[in-house]
């Protein structure tokens, strides 16, 4: 079976006022849908990949035939990252993580406040389109990084836990050029229970 666009797990207006209804609608129904369609189109000649998990494809792009590798890197990355994006938010969320994830943040990144500062700086400072990430490396250690375009931390041996999409389509309607305001607002809708489920203590 081809890759499917997951339903938005809440209403279009659920992330207001931090992420506006129109942006959420376009971001899911147009952008995420297009990554999905173009990933499927790229793999049409190689349907054996439809049976794989997108994570496993992105983990080792060298296994993808060269003629479609670029398309899979871009649209497969876009597909996977937006699957993560919608499921890391929820209405009435925000706050701070608890438990093992909170402990790991304190130990590795100093404190929640300092983690927030570092991820914000990475997101605001990224030139052009891309993502800022909190991931775990192969040893389980938390790392903050950025990737350009839809390049995936998972292709670099990392496991992404939380991503900040700083493509203009993620914020321009509401925040225009004020990426920093969008990045500040982002924290108000993060579902830490969902993020903690991705974390392997
Ligand atoms: Mn996006």
Tab-separated table of C-alpha atoms and ligand atoms in Angstrom:
chain	number	residue	atom	x	y	z
A	1	UNK	CA	0.000	0.000	0.000
A	2	UNK	CA	1.182	3.505	-0.798
A	3	UNK	CA	2.001	6.016	1.939
A	4	UNK	CA	-1.115	7.604	3.397
A	5	UNK	CA	-1.629	11.134	4.670
A	6	UNK	CA	-2.526	10.745	8.351
A	7	UNK	CA	-5.629	12.624	9.472
A	8	UNK	CA	-5.009	15.739	11.508
A	9	UNK	CA	-5.479	14.435	15.082
A	10	UNK	CA	-7.543	17.517	16.118
A	11	UNK	CA	-9.606	20.294	14.520
A	12	UNK	CA	-7.989	22.878	12.250
A	13	UNK	CA	-8.543	25.544	14.895
A	14	UNK	CA	-7.241	23.450	17.812
A	15	UNK	CA	-3.829	25.133	17.987
A	16	UNK	CA	-5.168	28.713	17.999
A	17	UNK	CA	-4.041	31.325	18.770
A	18	UNK	CA	-0.456	30.038	18.472
A	19	UNK	CA	-0.923	28.365	15.111
A	20	UNK	CA	-3.783	29.802	13.126
A	21	UNK	CA	-6.582	27.807	11.522
A	22	UNK	CA	-5.761	28.737	7.931
A	23	UNK	CA	-2.077	27.839	8.288
A	24	UNK	CA	-2.933	24.503	9.911
A	25	UNK	CA	-5.409	23.719	7.135
A	26	UNK	CA	-2.966	24.569	4.324
A	27	UNK	CA	-0.016	22.981	6.102
A	28	UNK	CA	-1.801	19.650	6.508
A	29	UNK	CA	-4.165	19.487	3.520
A	30	UNK	CA	-1.790	21.007	0.952
A	31	UNK	CA	1.843	20.791	2.083
A	32	UNK	CA	1.772	17.484	3.955
A	33	UNK	CA	-0.565	16.042	1.319
A	34	UNK	CA	1.828	17.083	-1.465
A	35	UNK	CA	4.851	15.489	0.221
A	36	UNK	CA	2.797	12.307	0.526
A	37	UNK	CA	1.702	12.344	-3.120
A	38	UNK	CA	5.181	13.126	-4.426
A	39	UNK	CA	6.784	10.433	-2.264
A	40	UNK	CA	4.321	7.907	-3.698
A	41	UNK	CA	4.909	9.154	-7.231
A	42	UNK	CA	8.691	8.889	-6.809
A	43	UNK	CA	8.389	5.256	-5.709
A	44	UNK	CA	5.965	4.192	-8.423
A	45	UNK	CA	8.699	2.289	-10.286
A	46	UNK	CA	9.914	0.681	-7.052
A	47	UNK	CA	6.716	-0.369	-5.251
A	48	UNK	CA	8.641	-2.648	-2.867
A	49	UNK	CA	9.368	0.527	-0.870
A	50	UNK	CA	5.638	1.037	-0.237
A	51	UNK	CA	5.822	-1.869	2.203
A	52	UNK	CA	8.606	-0.277	4.245
A	53	UNK	CA	8.288	2.162	7.114
A	54	UNK	CA	9.300	5.637	6.057
A	55	UNK	CA	11.739	5.770	8.987
A	56	UNK	CA	13.546	2.701	7.641
A	57	UNK	CA	13.799	4.174	4.145
A	58	UNK	CA	15.235	7.463	5.452
A	59	UNK	CA	17.664	5.683	7.772
A	60	UNK	CA	19.523	4.329	4.760
A	61	UNK	CA	18.886	6.350	1.617
A	62	UNK	CA	21.698	4.503	-0.168
A	63	UNK	CA	19.242	1.609	-0.612
A	64	UNK	CA	16.925	3.854	-2.625
A	65	UNK	CA	17.641	3.722	-6.394
A	66	UNK	CA	19.686	6.701	-7.456
A	67	UNK	CA	17.183	8.067	-9.966
A	68	UNK	CA	14.599	8.708	-7.240
A	69	UNK	CA	16.872	9.147	-4.226
A	70	UNK	CA	16.693	12.948	-4.242
A	71	UNK	CA	12.903	12.916	-4.499
A	72	UNK	CA	12.620	10.386	-1.658
A	73	UNK	CA	15.027	12.401	0.489
A	74	UNK	CA	12.928	15.556	-0.039
A	75	UNK	CA	9.367	14.233	-0.106
A	76	UNK	CA	9.956	11.241	2.153
A	77	UNK	CA	11.573	13.594	4.640
A	78	UNK	CA	8.673	16.019	4.298
A	79	UNK	CA	6.180	13.194	4.745
A	80	UNK	CA	7.873	11.801	7.854
A	81	UNK	CA	8.605	15.159	9.478
A	82	UNK	CA	5.000	16.289	9.179
A	83	UNK	CA	3.787	12.980	10.615
A	84	UNK	CA	5.896	13.916	13.643
A	85	UNK	CA	4.826	17.559	13.536
A	86	UNK	CA	1.065	17.064	13.962
A	87	UNK	CA	1.430	14.399	16.627
A	88	UNK	CA	3.736	16.479	18.826
A	89	UNK	CA	1.010	19.099	19.421
A	90	UNK	CA	-2.383	19.308	20.989
A	91	UNK	CA	-4.845	21.895	22.211
A	92	UNK	CA	-4.280	23.032	25.792
A	93	UNK	CA	-0.795	21.522	25.927
A	94	UNK	CA	2.519	23.280	26.564
A	95	UNK	CA	4.186	23.342	29.939
A	96	UNK	CA	7.219	21.185	30.568
A	97	UNK	CA	8.118	17.517	30.249
A	98	UNK	CA	8.266	15.294	33.307
A	99	UNK	CA	9.979	12.036	34.185
A	100	UNK	CA	12.953	10.572	32.335
A	101	UNK	CA	12.843	13.102	29.485
A	102	UNK	CA	12.884	16.038	31.921
A	103	UNK	CA	15.809	14.473	33.725
A	104	UNK	CA	17.743	13.944	30.491
A	105	UNK	CA	17.108	17.560	29.441
A	106	UNK	CA	18.390	18.830	32.787
A	107	UNK	CA	21.458	16.614	32.675
A	108	UNK	CA	22.445	17.207	29.064
A	109	UNK	CA	21.159	20.691	28.284
A	110	UNK	CA	21.327	22.326	31.706
A	111	UNK	CA	17.645	22.986	32.382
A	112	UNK	CA	14.360	23.237	30.532
A	113	UNK	CA	14.852	27.002	30.181
A	114	UNK	CA	18.302	26.550	28.714
A	115	UNK	CA	17.063	23.810	26.352
A	116	UNK	CA	14.302	26.138	25.154
A	117	UNK	CA	16.794	28.916	24.577
A	118	UNK	CA	19.103	26.628	22.584
A	119	UNK	CA	16.366	25.157	20.390
A	120	UNK	CA	14.890	28.631	19.782
A	121	UNK	CA	18.305	29.975	18.798
A	122	UNK	CA	18.840	27.059	16.403
A	123	UNK	CA	15.385	27.575	14.842
A	124	UNK	CA	15.658	31.343	14.517
A	125	UNK	CA	19.252	31.182	13.276
A	126	UNK	CA	18.679	28.583	10.554
A	127	UNK	CA	19.186	30.209	7.155
A	128	UNK	CA	16.437	29.454	4.658
A	129	UNK	CA	14.030	26.540	4.941
A	130	UNK	CA	14.521	23.642	7.291
A	131	UNK	CA	13.993	22.302	10.773
A	132	UNK	CA	15.499	22.594	14.234
A	133	UNK	CA	15.447	19.372	16.234
A	134	UNK	CA	15.748	17.760	19.596
A	135	UNK	CA	16.955	14.227	18.886
A	136	UNK	CA	18.670	11.308	20.558
A	137	UNK	CA	21.960	10.023	19.213
A	138	UNK	CA	22.930	6.357	18.931
A	139	UNK	CA	24.114	6.397	22.544
A	140	UNK	CA	20.776	7.820	23.720
A	141	UNK	CA	22.168	11.291	24.407
A	142	UNK	CA	19.996	14.331	23.645
A	143	UNK	CA	21.260	16.610	20.871
A	144	UNK	CA	20.025	19.821	19.299
A	145	UNK	CA	20.648	20.200	15.572
A	146	UNK	CA	19.259	21.707	12.412
A	147	UNK	CA	18.687	20.246	8.970
A	148	UNK	CA	18.174	22.159	5.723
A	149	UNK	CA	15.087	21.587	3.556
A	150	UNK	CA	13.560	18.199	4.467
A	151	UNK	CA	16.821	16.436	5.246
A	152	UNK	CA	16.165	14.175	8.193
A	153	UNK	CA	18.060	13.667	11.441
A	154	UNK	CA	17.120	10.030	11.017
A	155	UNK	CA	19.440	9.872	7.955
A	156	UNK	CA	22.258	11.010	10.270
A	157	UNK	CA	21.753	8.240	12.800
A	158	UNK	CA	19.617	10.352	15.139
A	159	UNK	CA	16.101	9.738	16.427
A	160	UNK	CA	14.078	12.952	16.239
A	161	UNK	CA	11.925	13.669	19.289
A	162	UNK	CA	10.701	17.219	18.671
A	163	UNK	CA	10.960	19.331	15.515
A	164	UNK	CA	10.501	23.008	14.780
A	165	UNK	CA	9.404	23.533	11.183
A	166	UNK	CA	10.790	26.884	10.096
A	167	UNK	CA	9.730	26.714	6.479
A	168	UNK	CA	7.805	29.914	5.809
A	169	UNK	CA	4.659	27.880	5.049
A	170	UNK	CA	4.582	26.985	8.759
A	171	UNK	CA	4.186	30.569	9.961
A	172	UNK	CA	4.128	33.261	7.296
A	173	UNK	CA	0.358	33.889	7.184
A	174	UNK	CA	0.229	34.757	10.860
A	175	UNK	CA	3.748	35.844	11.734
A	176	UNK	CA	5.133	37.071	8.373
A	177	UNK	CA	8.874	37.640	8.805
A	178	UNK	CA	8.706	37.333	12.618
A	179	UNK	CA	10.001	33.771	12.828
A	180	UNK	CA	11.105	34.410	16.416
A	181	UNK	CA	7.495	35.058	17.505
A	182	UNK	CA	6.356	31.831	15.875
A	183	UNK	CA	9.154	29.901	17.556
A	184	UNK	CA	8.197	31.397	20.939
A	185	UNK	CA	4.521	30.505	20.372
A	186	UNK	CA	5.393	26.929	19.354
A	187	UNK	CA	6.035	25.892	22.982
A	188	UNK	CA	2.427	26.561	23.991
A	189	UNK	CA	1.100	23.612	22.015
A	190	UNK	CA	3.814	20.976	22.536
A	191	UNK	CA	2.360	17.731	23.874
A	192	UNK	CA	5.136	16.515	26.170
A	193	UNK	CA	3.455	13.187	26.778
A	194	UNK	CA	3.622	12.494	23.028
A	195	UNK	CA	7.248	13.675	22.834
A	196	UNK	CA	8.228	11.569	25.859
A	197	UNK	CA	6.824	8.463	24.106
A	198	UNK	CA	9.482	8.928	21.393
A	199	UNK	CA	12.213	9.130	24.010
A	200	UNK	CA	14.080	5.944	24.873
A	201	UNK	CA	15.323	6.280	28.429
B	1	LIG	MN1	5.995	22.167	6.967
